[in-house]
Tab-separated table of C-alpha atoms in Angstrom:
chain	number	residue	atom	x	y	z
N	1	MET	CA	-29.243	3.433	9.814
N	2	ARG	CA	-28.534	6.634	7.767
N	3	ALA	CA	-30.466	7.485	4.654
N	4	VAL	CA	-27.396	7.802	2.637
N	5	PRO	CA	-24.317	5.537	2.318
N	6	THR	CA	-23.074	4.533	5.795
N	7	PRO	CA	-20.722	2.286	7.569
N	8	PRO	CA	-22.343	-0.732	8.516
N	9	PRO	CA	-22.594	-1.194	12.482
N	10	ALA	CA	-19.098	-1.202	14.412
N	11	SER	CA	-16.645	-1.425	17.469
N	12	ALA	CA	-13.349	-0.004	19.177
N	13	GLY	CA	-10.547	-2.307	18.658
N	14	ALA	CA	-9.021	-5.202	20.556
N	15	ARG	CA	-10.688	-7.515	23.138
N	16	ALA	CA	-9.848	-6.227	26.790
N	17	PRO	CA	-9.734	-8.319	29.958
N	18	SER	CA	-12.785	-10.705	30.383
N	19	ARG	CA	-13.869	-10.851	33.906
N	20	SER	CA	-15.314	-14.295	34.062
N	21	ARG	CA	-13.435	-17.537	34.213
N	22	ALA	CA	-14.399	-18.869	30.715
N	23	LEU	CA	-13.957	-15.361	29.041
N	24	ARG	CA	-11.095	-13.788	30.817
N	25	ARG	CA	-8.202	-12.686	28.372
N	26	VAL	CA	-6.397	-9.411	28.297
N	27	ALA	CA	-5.207	-7.799	25.170
N	28	ALA	CA	-1.543	-6.764	26.115
N	29	ALA	CA	-1.714	-3.701	23.784
N	30	LEU	CA	-5.166	-2.517	25.262
N	31	ALA	CA	-5.289	0.416	25.747
N	32	ALA	CA	-6.871	8.526	44.306
N	33	LEU	CA	-7.178	7.282	46.779
N	34	VAL	CA	-10.695	6.251	47.508
N	35	ALA	CA	-11.960	8.319	50.514
N	36	VAL	CA	-12.780	5.674	52.815
N	37	LEU	CA	-11.713	6.974	56.200
N	38	ALA	CA	-14.565	6.661	58.677
N	39	GLY	CA	-17.202	9.558	58.261
N	40	LEU	CA	-15.068	11.020	55.521
N	41	LEU	CA	-17.715	11.052	52.826
N	42	THR	CA	-20.262	13.865	53.586
N	43	ALA	CA	-21.898	15.526	50.841
N	44	THR	CA	-24.240	18.577	50.031
N	45	PRO	CA	-27.019	17.090	47.959
N	46	ALA	CA	-27.246	18.429	44.299
N	47	ALA	CA	-28.133	17.240	40.937
N	48	VAL	CA	-25.478	16.332	38.311
N	49	ALA	CA	-26.178	18.167	34.987
N	50	ASP	CA	-28.403	16.065	32.571
N	51	THR	CA	-27.294	14.601	29.366
N	52	THR	CA	-27.971	16.802	26.417
N	53	ALA	CA	-29.218	20.302	27.035
N	54	PRO	CA	-31.124	22.099	24.412
N	55	ALA	CA	-28.475	24.732	23.795
N	56	PRO	CA	-24.540	24.910	24.256
N	57	ARG	CA	-23.660	25.526	27.847
N	58	ALA	CA	-20.852	27.950	29.000
N	59	ALA	CA	-17.401	26.306	28.600
N	60	ALA	CA	-16.074	27.635	31.883
N	61	GLY	CA	-16.601	25.103	34.729
N	62	THR	CA	-17.797	22.351	32.601
N	63	PHE	CA	-16.357	18.887	31.331
N	64	ARG	CA	-17.429	16.052	29.277
N	65	ASN	CA	-16.532	12.223	29.521
N	66	PRO	CA	-14.576	10.171	28.646
N	67	LEU	CA	-11.805	10.981	31.188
N	68	ASN	CA	-9.701	8.023	29.826
N	69	ALA	CA	-9.627	5.330	27.110
N	70	GLY	CA	-9.098	2.494	29.595
N	71	PRO	CA	-11.271	0.456	31.964
N	72	ASP	CA	-11.253	-0.472	35.649
N	73	PRO	CA	-10.713	3.191	36.988
N	74	PHE	CA	-9.519	4.324	40.349
N	75	MET	CA	-9.066	7.953	41.245
N	76	THR	CA	-8.432	10.476	44.117
N	77	HIS	CA	-7.893	14.230	44.394
N	78	TRP	CA	-4.901	14.954	46.759
N	79	ASN	CA	-2.718	17.878	47.127
N	80	GLY	CA	-4.055	19.850	44.390
N	81	SER	CA	-4.290	17.228	41.683
N	82	TYR	CA	-6.442	14.369	40.330
N	83	TYR	CA	-4.812	11.041	40.085
N	84	LEU	CA	-6.039	8.323	37.881
N	85	THR	CA	-5.306	4.722	37.010
N	86	THR	CA	-7.007	2.391	34.609
N	87	THR	CA	-6.045	-1.250	33.367
N	88	GLN	CA	-3.265	-1.131	30.902
N	89	GLY	CA	-2.299	-4.863	31.089
N	90	ASP	CA	1.690	-4.556	30.722
N	91	SER	CA	2.224	-2.044	33.361
N	92	ILE	CA	0.560	0.447	35.740
N	93	ARG	CA	0.319	3.968	34.492
N	94	MET	CA	-1.127	7.030	36.201
N	95	TRP	CA	-2.604	10.200	34.833
N	96	ARG	CA	-2.420	13.390	36.917
N	97	SER	CA	-4.163	16.649	36.246
N	98	SER	CA	-5.155	19.840	38.169
N	99	SER	CA	-8.847	19.710	36.549
N	100	LEU	CA	-11.097	16.768	35.971
N	101	GLY	CA	-11.739	18.438	32.405
N	102	THR	CA	-8.165	17.855	31.251
N	103	LEU	CA	-7.427	14.201	32.383
N	104	LEU	CA	-8.148	12.963	28.880
N	105	ALA	CA	-5.431	15.135	27.585
N	106	ALA	CA	-2.952	14.510	30.450
N	107	ASP	CA	0.237	12.441	29.636
N	108	PRO	CA	0.582	9.222	31.613
N	109	VAL	CA	3.540	8.257	33.982
N	110	THR	CA	4.445	4.778	34.166
N	111	VAL	CA	4.829	3.889	37.754
N	112	TRP	CA	5.352	0.283	37.761
N	113	THR	CA	6.569	-2.470	35.444
N	114	ASP	CA	7.799	-5.918	36.685
N	115	SER	CA	10.436	-8.237	35.500
N	116	ASP	CA	9.311	-11.161	37.470
N	117	PRO	CA	7.657	-13.567	34.985
N	118	SER	CA	5.234	-14.811	37.704
N	119	ARG	CA	3.549	-11.423	38.066
N	120	ASN	CA	4.280	-9.225	34.951
N	121	ARG	CA	1.558	-10.142	32.718
N	122	ASP	CA	-2.217	-9.099	32.527
N	123	ILE	CA	-1.901	-6.503	35.120
N	124	TRP	CA	-5.422	-5.305	36.080
N	125	ALA	CA	-7.283	-3.109	38.168
N	126	PRO	CA	-4.751	-1.012	40.192
N	127	GLU	CA	-5.731	0.974	43.246
N	128	PHE	CA	-3.672	3.245	45.558
N	129	TYR	CA	-4.343	4.310	49.111
N	130	ARG	CA	-2.288	6.708	51.520
N	131	PHE	CA	-1.413	5.283	55.050
N	132	GLY	CA	0.700	7.539	56.980
N	133	ASP	CA	3.161	9.215	54.511
N	134	ARG	CA	3.491	6.482	52.168
N	135	TRP	CA	1.075	5.283	49.344
N	136	TYR	CA	0.224	1.701	48.814
N	137	LEU	CA	-0.619	0.404	45.214
N	138	TYR	CA	-2.615	-2.860	44.880
N	139	TYR	CA	-2.864	-4.732	41.749
N	140	THR	CA	-3.596	-8.119	40.212
N	141	ALA	CA	-1.216	-9.759	37.938
N	142	ASP	CA	-0.466	-13.178	36.552
N	143	ASP	CA	2.086	-15.244	34.519
N	144	GLY	CA	-0.081	-15.300	31.258
N	145	VAL	CA	-2.397	-17.856	32.817
N	146	ASP	CA	-5.811	-16.233	33.831
N	147	ASP	CA	-6.228	-18.606	36.874
N	148	HIS	CA	-2.759	-17.662	38.080
N	149	HIS	CA	-4.019	-14.148	38.956
N	150	ARG	CA	-2.977	-13.154	42.391
N	151	LEU	CA	-3.042	-9.881	44.440
N	152	TYR	CA	0.166	-7.793	45.202
N	153	VAL	CA	0.896	-4.634	46.815
N	154	LEU	CA	3.652	-2.024	46.185
N	155	GLU	CA	4.895	0.753	48.667
N	156	SER	CA	5.943	4.318	47.522
N	157	GLU	CA	9.452	5.666	48.552
N	158	ARG	CA	7.981	9.094	49.185
N	159	ASP	CA	4.711	10.721	49.873
N	160	ASP	CA	3.698	10.842	46.138
N	161	PRO	CA	1.013	8.857	44.368
N	162	THR	CA	3.303	8.598	41.317
N	163	GLY	CA	5.926	6.805	43.316
N	164	PRO	CA	8.567	5.651	42.808
N	165	TYR	CA	7.339	2.406	44.218
N	166	HIS	CA	9.066	-0.889	45.201
N	167	TYR	CA	7.541	-4.349	45.412
N	168	LYS	CA	6.347	-4.929	49.012
N	169	ALA	CA	4.351	-8.149	49.201
N	170	LYS	CA	1.863	-10.733	47.731
N	171	LEU	CA	-1.600	-10.719	49.469
N	172	ALA	CA	-3.193	-14.263	50.014
N	173	PRO	CA	-5.188	-15.269	52.923
N	174	PRO	CA	-4.151	-18.419	54.355
N	175	ASN	CA	-7.296	-20.479	53.298
N	176	HIS	CA	-6.737	-19.089	49.719
N	177	ALA	CA	-2.979	-18.992	49.688
N	178	ASN	CA	-2.932	-20.462	45.932
N	179	ASP	CA	-6.299	-19.384	44.563
N	180	PHE	CA	-7.347	-17.160	41.723
N	181	ALA	CA	-7.703	-13.462	43.117
N	182	ILE	CA	-8.417	-10.207	41.580
N	183	ASP	CA	-9.768	-6.502	42.402
N	184	ALA	CA	-8.340	-5.603	45.630
N	185	GLY	CA	-10.228	-2.947	47.599
N	186	ILE	CA	-9.305	-1.679	51.217
N	187	LEU	CA	-11.769	-1.642	53.947
N	188	GLN	CA	-11.108	0.514	56.804
N	189	HIS	CA	-13.520	-0.392	59.718
N	190	ASN	CA	-13.457	0.403	63.405
N	191	GLY	CA	-9.547	1.418	63.179
N	192	ARG	CA	-8.543	-1.834	61.357
N	193	LEU	CA	-7.751	-2.684	57.680
N	194	TYR	CA	-9.452	-5.488	55.843
N	195	LEU	CA	-8.653	-6.800	52.309
N	196	ALA	CA	-11.724	-7.190	50.190
N	197	TYR	CA	-11.388	-8.956	46.708
N	198	SER	CA	-13.061	-10.991	44.196
N	199	GLY	CA	-11.955	-14.749	43.979
N	200	ILE	CA	-12.796	-18.328	44.610
N	201	ASN	CA	-15.297	-19.181	47.115
N	202	GLN	CA	-18.426	-21.487	47.573
N	203	TYR	CA	-20.536	-18.885	45.792
N	204	GLN	CA	-18.558	-17.939	42.522
N	205	HIS	CA	-15.156	-18.360	40.854
N	206	ASN	CA	-15.195	-14.609	40.948
N	207	GLY	CA	-16.925	-14.157	44.341
N	208	LEU	CA	-16.706	-11.502	47.226
N	209	ASN	CA	-14.208	-12.238	49.993
N	210	ILE	CA	-12.933	-10.292	53.038
N	211	ALA	CA	-9.704	-11.013	55.035
N	212	PRO	CA	-8.257	-9.140	58.032
N	213	MET	CA	-4.769	-7.206	57.745
N	214	SER	CA	-2.412	-6.313	60.399
N	215	ASN	CA	-0.945	-3.384	58.311
N	216	PRO	CA	-1.213	-2.283	54.602
N	217	TYR	CA	0.847	-4.996	53.170
N	218	THR	CA	-0.036	-8.032	55.428
N	219	VAL	CA	-3.053	-10.373	55.414
N	220	SER	CA	-3.423	-11.603	59.040
N	221	GLY	CA	-6.190	-14.327	58.650
N	222	ASP	CA	-8.516	-16.394	56.617
N	223	ALA	CA	-10.825	-14.823	54.210
N	224	VAL	CA	-14.758	-15.055	54.664
N	225	ALA	CA	-17.083	-15.187	51.658
N	226	LEU	CA	-20.051	-12.997	51.099
N	227	ASN	CA	-22.998	-14.220	49.018
N	228	GLY	CA	-23.795	-11.003	46.991
N	229	ASP	CA	-26.846	-10.716	44.913
N	230	GLY	CA	-26.022	-10.164	41.231
N	231	GLY	CA	-28.794	-10.727	38.774
N	232	CYS	CA	-26.699	-13.216	37.036
N	233	PRO	CA	-24.656	-16.115	38.283
N	234	GLU	CA	-21.061	-15.574	37.311
N	235	VAL	CA	-19.138	-12.470	38.813
N	236	ARG	CA	-19.073	-10.484	41.896
N	237	GLU	CA	-16.115	-8.112	41.776
N	238	GLY	CA	-14.542	-4.603	42.402
N	239	PRO	CA	-15.611	-4.183	46.022
N	240	GLU	CA	-15.415	-0.459	46.941
N	241	PHE	CA	-16.436	1.411	50.366
N	242	LEU	CA	-18.223	4.438	51.594
N	243	TYR	CA	-18.863	5.566	55.143
N	244	ARG	CA	-21.841	7.551	56.385
N	245	ASN	CA	-24.579	7.707	58.503
N	246	GLY	CA	-23.447	5.028	61.034
N	247	ARG	CA	-22.921	2.490	58.235
N	248	THR	CA	-20.329	1.124	55.853
N	249	TRP	CA	-21.674	0.790	52.263
N	250	MET	CA	-19.899	-1.838	50.076
N	251	THR	CA	-20.634	-1.542	46.362
N	252	TYR	CA	-19.410	-4.117	43.949
N	253	SER	CA	-19.973	-4.907	40.331
N	254	ALA	CA	-21.958	-7.966	39.189
N	255	CYS	CA	-22.174	-9.992	35.746
N	256	ASP	CA	-19.404	-10.457	33.356
N	257	THR	CA	-17.847	-7.001	32.345
N	258	GLY	CA	-18.289	-7.885	28.600
N	259	LYS	CA	-22.098	-7.827	28.931
N	260	PRO	CA	-24.418	-4.836	28.657
N	261	ASP	CA	-25.983	-5.712	31.978
N	262	TYR	CA	-22.726	-5.511	33.978
N	263	GLN	CA	-23.944	-3.383	36.988
N	264	VAL	CA	-23.253	-2.069	40.367
N	265	ARG	CA	-24.837	-3.786	43.509
N	266	MET	CA	-24.468	-2.873	47.082
N	267	MET	CA	-24.450	-4.191	50.767
N	268	SER	CA	-24.267	-2.430	53.992
N	269	LEU	CA	-22.802	-3.047	57.603
N	270	PRO	CA	-23.425	-1.201	60.926
N	271	ALA	CA	-20.533	0.888	61.958
N	272	THR	CA	-19.856	-1.371	65.034
N	273	ALA	CA	-20.350	-4.638	63.361
N	274	ASP	CA	-17.651	-7.235	62.581
N	275	PRO	CA	-17.289	-7.363	58.751
N	276	LEU	CA	-15.846	-10.743	58.974
N	277	VAL	CA	-19.256	-12.066	60.133
N	278	PRO	CA	-21.391	-12.411	56.839
N	279	GLY	CA	-24.533	-12.306	58.634
N	280	ASN	CA	-23.653	-8.643	59.672
N	281	TRP	CA	-24.143	-7.441	56.078
N	282	THR	CA	-27.390	-6.495	54.752
N	283	GLN	CA	-28.030	-6.714	50.877
N	284	HIS	CA	-29.578	-3.791	49.155
N	285	PRO	CA	-32.152	-4.907	46.818
N	286	GLY	CA	-31.509	-4.614	42.879
N	287	ALA	CA	-28.965	-2.795	41.136
N	288	VAL	CA	-27.915	0.653	42.301
N	289	PHE	CA	-26.274	1.699	39.000
N	290	SER	CA	-26.928	0.090	35.600
N	291	ARG	CA	-27.389	0.260	31.972
N	292	ALA	CA	-29.355	3.363	30.327
N	293	ASP	CA	-30.290	2.305	26.899
N	294	ASP	CA	-31.914	5.628	26.314
N	295	ARG	CA	-28.420	7.349	26.882
N	296	GLY	CA	-26.439	4.900	25.030
N	297	VAL	CA	-24.620	3.516	28.254
N	298	PHE	CA	-24.088	-0.220	28.595
N	299	GLY	CA	-22.261	-2.095	31.378
N	300	PRO	CA	-21.500	0.650	33.811
N	301	GLY	CA	-19.319	-0.614	36.653
N	302	HIS	CA	-16.016	-1.364	38.026
N	303	HIS	CA	-15.986	1.951	39.837
N	304	ALA	CA	-14.520	3.942	42.621
N	305	PHE	CA	-15.302	7.028	44.708
N	306	PHE	CA	-13.591	10.371	45.184
N	307	ARG	CA	-14.303	13.846	46.653
N	308	SER	CA	-14.521	17.322	45.085
N	309	PRO	CA	-11.336	19.396	45.658
N	310	ASP	CA	-13.230	21.248	48.334
N	311	GLY	CA	-14.586	18.162	50.120
N	312	THR	CA	-18.191	19.158	49.663
N	313	GLU	CA	-19.176	16.646	46.810
N	314	ASP	CA	-19.220	12.967	46.280
N	315	TRP	CA	-18.271	11.571	42.900
N	316	ILE	CA	-18.114	8.034	41.287
N	317	VAL	CA	-15.716	7.110	38.621
N	318	TYR	CA	-16.441	3.932	36.434
N	319	HIS	CA	-16.292	2.374	33.256
N	320	ALA	CA	-19.045	1.753	30.704
N	321	LYS	CA	-19.547	1.211	26.822
N	322	THR	CA	-21.554	2.700	24.087
N	323	THR	CA	-22.505	-0.726	22.570
N	324	SER	CA	-25.031	-3.297	23.789
N	325	SER	CA	-22.788	-6.097	22.149
N	326	LEU	CA	-20.841	-8.423	24.273
N	327	THR	CA	-17.319	-6.907	24.022
N	328	TYR	CA	-14.515	-6.151	26.291
N	329	SER	CA	-13.181	-3.239	24.183
N	330	ASN	CA	-14.728	0.224	24.285
N	331	ARG	CA	-14.954	0.302	28.108
N	332	THR	CA	-14.099	4.063	28.764
N	333	THR	CA	-13.571	5.757	32.046
N	334	ARG	CA	-16.271	8.297	33.099
N	335	ALA	CA	-17.162	10.150	36.186
N	336	GLN	CA	-20.362	12.030	37.493
N	337	ARG	CA	-21.540	13.269	40.896
N	338	PHE	CA	-23.835	11.419	43.133
N	339	THR	CA	-25.811	12.316	46.396
N	340	TRP	CA	-27.529	10.710	49.242
N	341	LYS	CA	-31.056	9.629	50.225
N	342	ALA	CA	-33.122	10.478	53.145
N	343	ASP	CA	-32.630	6.996	54.495
N	344	GLY	CA	-28.907	7.442	54.601
N	345	SER	CA	-28.013	5.531	51.480
N	346	PRO	CA	-25.956	6.569	48.427
N	347	ASP	CA	-28.153	7.738	45.396
N	348	PHE	CA	-25.864	7.178	42.155
N	349	GLY	CA	-28.921	8.013	39.886
N	350	ARG	CA	-28.366	6.961	36.206
N	351	PRO	CA	-25.383	6.977	34.276
N	352	LEU	CA	-25.240	10.009	31.927
N	353	ALA	CA	-24.500	9.679	28.207
N	354	LEU	CA	-21.037	9.858	26.973
N	355	GLY	CA	-20.192	13.523	26.212
N	356	ALA	CA	-22.866	14.867	28.573
N	357	THR	CA	-21.764	18.468	29.585
N	358	GLN	CA	-21.557	18.340	33.356
N	359	ASP	CA	-20.407	21.024	36.024
N	360	LEU	CA	-16.855	20.364	37.239
N	361	PRO	CA	-16.457	19.274	40.919
N	362	SER	CA	-16.762	22.007	43.455
N	363	GLY	CA	-13.397	23.626	43.954
N	364	ASP	CA	-11.940	22.441	40.598
N	365	PRO	CA	-9.988	25.241	39.298
N	366	GLY	CA	-11.394	24.764	35.732
N	367	SER	CA	-10.069	23.694	32.463
N	368	GLY	CA	-11.127	26.015	29.830
N	369	ASN	CA	-11.749	23.360	27.400
N	370	HIS	CA	-14.676	23.374	24.982
N	371	TRP	CA	-16.359	21.296	22.076
N	372	ILE	CA	-16.881	21.615	18.590
N	373	ASN	CA	-19.773	19.455	17.028
N	374	ASP	CA	-19.567	18.266	13.628
N	375	ASP	CA	-22.490	20.597	12.485
N	376	GLY	CA	-20.483	23.790	13.450
N	377	ARG	CA	-21.885	24.469	16.824
N	378	SER	CA	-19.254	25.136	19.449
N	379	SER	CA	-19.209	26.001	23.255
N	380	GLY	CA	-16.006	27.948	22.781
N	381	GLY	CA	-15.549	29.561	19.374
N	382	GLY	CA	-14.240	26.867	17.331
N	383	THR	CA	-15.491	25.995	13.801
N	384	VAL	CA	-15.374	23.274	11.302
N	385	ALA	CA	-15.608	23.498	7.513
N	386	TYR	CA	-15.844	20.745	4.845
N	387	THR	CA	-14.715	20.278	1.312
N	388	GLY	CA	-15.786	17.555	-1.055
N	389	ALA	CA	-18.834	15.145	-0.641
N	390	TRP	CA	-20.091	14.596	2.943
N	391	ASN	CA	-23.100	12.948	4.321
N	392	SER	CA	-24.893	14.021	7.517
N	393	GLY	CA	-27.655	12.972	9.721
N	394	THR	CA	-29.037	11.989	13.054
N	395	GLY	CA	-29.206	8.162	12.566
N	396	CYS	CA	-26.391	7.444	14.912
N	397	GLY	CA	-28.600	8.535	17.970
N	398	THR	CA	-26.972	8.087	21.485
N	399	GLN	CA	-23.884	6.824	19.748
N	400	CYS	CA	-23.065	10.353	18.806
N	401	PHE	CA	-22.557	13.845	20.288
N	402	TRP	CA	-25.719	15.868	20.022
N	403	SER	CA	-26.963	12.746	18.011
N	404	ASP	CA	-25.502	13.765	14.754
N	405	ASP	CA	-22.553	13.273	12.835
N	406	HIS	CA	-20.924	13.746	9.291
N	407	TRP	CA	-19.195	11.005	7.351
N	408	SER	CA	-17.682	10.451	3.961
N	409	ASP	CA	-15.773	7.653	1.796
N	410	ARG	CA	-14.854	10.103	-1.084
N	411	ALA	CA	-11.040	10.360	-1.418
N	412	GLY	CA	-9.896	13.968	-1.008
N	413	ALA	CA	-12.941	15.234	1.125
N	414	THR	CA	-11.818	17.214	4.233
N	415	ALA	CA	-13.185	18.441	7.406
N	416	THR	CA	-10.987	21.204	9.024
N	417	PHE	CA	-11.445	22.297	12.716
N	418	THR	CA	-10.169	25.717	13.494
N	419	PHE	CA	-9.668	26.358	17.289
N	420	THR	CA	-7.633	28.307	19.784
N	421	GLY	CA	-5.804	26.269	22.437
N	422	THR	CA	-3.139	23.888	23.093
N	423	ARG	CA	-4.498	20.584	22.333
N	424	ILE	CA	-7.390	18.876	20.444
N	425	ALA	CA	-9.003	15.457	20.610
N	426	LEU	CA	-11.211	13.946	18.023
N	427	LEU	CA	-13.893	11.576	18.954
N	428	SER	CA	-16.348	9.889	16.522
N	429	VAL	CA	-18.013	6.372	15.428
N	430	ARG	CA	-15.782	3.264	14.716
N	431	ASP	CA	-17.439	0.883	12.361
N	432	THR	CA	-17.096	-2.113	10.262
N	433	GLY	CA	-17.184	-0.025	7.309
N	434	ASN	CA	-14.752	2.586	8.306
N	435	GLY	CA	-11.479	3.365	6.571
N	436	ILE	CA	-8.337	5.269	6.994
N	437	ALA	CA	-8.129	9.157	7.657
N	438	ALA	CA	-5.194	11.385	7.327
N	439	LEU	CA	-4.868	13.924	10.000
N	440	SER	CA	-2.593	17.022	10.192
N	441	ILE	CA	-2.063	19.987	12.361
N	442	ASP	CA	-1.465	23.409	10.928
N	443	GLY	CA	-0.746	21.961	7.335
N	444	GLY	CA	2.062	19.607	8.819
N	445	PRO	CA	2.898	16.123	8.103
N	446	GLU	CA	-0.202	13.784	7.874
N	447	GLN	CA	-0.782	10.817	10.361
N	448	ARG	CA	-2.810	8.015	9.162
N	449	VAL	CA	-5.478	6.793	11.755
N	450	ASP	CA	-7.613	3.717	10.911
N	451	LEU	CA	-11.250	4.291	12.198
N	452	TYR	CA	-12.385	0.549	11.620
N	453	GLY	CA	-13.763	-1.284	14.436
N	454	ALA	CA	-15.171	-4.886	14.676
N	455	ILE	CA	-18.413	-3.671	16.541
N	456	ARG	CA	-19.994	-0.289	15.959
N	457	THR	CA	-19.200	2.133	18.862
N	458	GLY	CA	-19.748	5.904	19.266
N	459	GLU	CA	-17.680	8.807	20.641
N	460	THR	CA	-14.504	6.840	20.434
N	461	LEU	CA	-11.144	8.582	21.013
N	462	GLN	CA	-9.609	8.523	17.511
N	463	TYR	CA	-6.829	10.988	17.858
N	464	LEU	CA	-5.254	13.229	20.362
N	465	SER	CA	-2.949	15.948	18.973
N	466	PRO	CA	0.457	16.734	20.410
N	467	ARG	CA	0.719	19.646	22.807
N	468	LEU	CA	0.776	22.852	20.778
N	469	ALA	CA	1.883	26.438	21.651
N	470	ASP	CA	-1.214	28.353	22.882
N	471	GLY	CA	-2.879	30.069	19.922
N	472	ARG	CA	-4.864	29.461	16.782
N	473	HIS	CA	-4.540	26.144	15.109
N	474	THR	CA	-6.204	23.854	12.643
N	475	LEU	CA	-6.870	20.086	12.633
N	476	ARG	CA	-7.495	18.684	9.137
N	477	VAL	CA	-9.057	15.168	8.651
N	478	ARG	CA	-8.633	13.963	5.131
N	479	VAL	CA	-10.670	10.956	3.749
N	480	THR	CA	-8.014	8.631	1.968
N	481	GLY	CA	-10.439	6.426	0.412
N	482	GLU	CA	-8.405	3.522	1.827
N	483	HIS	CA	-9.196	0.820	4.222
N	484	SER	CA	-7.857	-2.300	6.021
N	485	ALA	CA	-8.435	-5.637	4.844
N	486	GLN	CA	-11.046	-6.296	7.534
N	487	SER	CA	-13.193	-3.292	6.804
N	488	GLY	CA	-15.706	-3.330	4.036
N	489	ALA	CA	-15.640	0.434	3.066
N	490	SER	CA	-13.617	3.406	3.500
N	491	PHE	CA	-15.915	5.857	5.518
N	492	VAL	CA	-14.439	8.476	7.778
N	493	SER	CA	-16.796	9.647	10.617
N	494	VAL	CA	-16.602	13.256	12.146
N	495	ASP	CA	-18.432	13.743	15.311
N	496	ARG	CA	-17.069	15.742	18.390
N	497	ALA	CA	-13.886	17.567	18.862
N	498	GLU	CA	-12.691	18.507	22.323
N	499	VAL	CA	-10.226	21.554	22.556
N	500	TYR	CA	-7.906	22.064	25.582
N	501	THR	CA	-6.546	25.569	26.426
N	502	ASN	CA	-4.098	24.659	29.303
């Protein structure tokens, strides 16, 4: 791939939850509200900034993905802050930030753990909705056996997405009382609530189902199955809803999430029609959001929707990967704006490259964060300097920021980022030939970070510094020349640093 010594191609860590019956396993150590009220989603058409501009863009008012290192995101903007959850496996954690640009640097709050052994394992895909002055948090969990996954709901004790929460109920339609079920989404239609989820039906083991609810925590009737298209036979999951132009739009993810062809499909329903009559749903042909090989984006899906702080823009939040390999790792959370077509349907466009600079949502107060590229370019005044022997080149293509990186296996070689701010994140390639780096802030104690991965992945979050006093700092990356038993070499890759100023 590169013209000089290089790590053989690589990945980002442990396997994450499989979304098909045969492949479903969660690594325990893996590491808002959808605006769905009738008529809520109205948008002003505009385009999201494209992937890589020919020159640096101004730092103010922009951000770059990823927003989080986890999969299965759900997010809302409420009362001046963004709230985000992703699958964590052993608990439910939430990230809060006043700007989309600083979510990656936000500290998580653990909002739920459970001591009940029937539902305290493999906790997936939390979603939270506000009804009245309480929040209801829906999630999937099991006892360690995948087919024992069931749906549960928590209720907040005050009007705050971060809780505290207490356990409220198990959600199980009478005709599927003891059946596999995951990925709850709440449909609000003609003043009524419905539970939409993925579970056993006549079409798939992970198929689309909808059941009536009498309140946010009670299923009041049998579920009906929807036969959604998918381009593959095995999975229909993660239903989400938009309301506009006299129709309800249900989007869902299809194919196994470990595959690069994981994608978003869509159905629609007239505003006055009964959602429990399958024939009332109209299938939209083909995928509406799918892989973009030329941008290094694979398996985009398991998404949700949120609105800009001023309510004028519609946004999709989703997970995707930087590798075309079948893997459940490397699924990171990303967001981009979407618009609406003349026929009234949503236009999600194509997923942007990881690291593409985008305008922040309208009304976002701004983050002040900026990037430093490995070649010394910066959108905010930072620098990087090298000592010792380093290789550089553009062979990593879409797996790198600005399509280039630096790498070295020479013990003692260093890369030193100088920046002004309060925190710095380092993103670079993981690979099967990568070794151990020693990182230090302002000349302090070193922290050893293993950059090895079983499959090659790009722009992987390798390190997030502690919070620092606002001012000028350095991050030094030292090549140790050491590697784990799994790795074939000791390369350290340097690509993008993201600097935070608040």
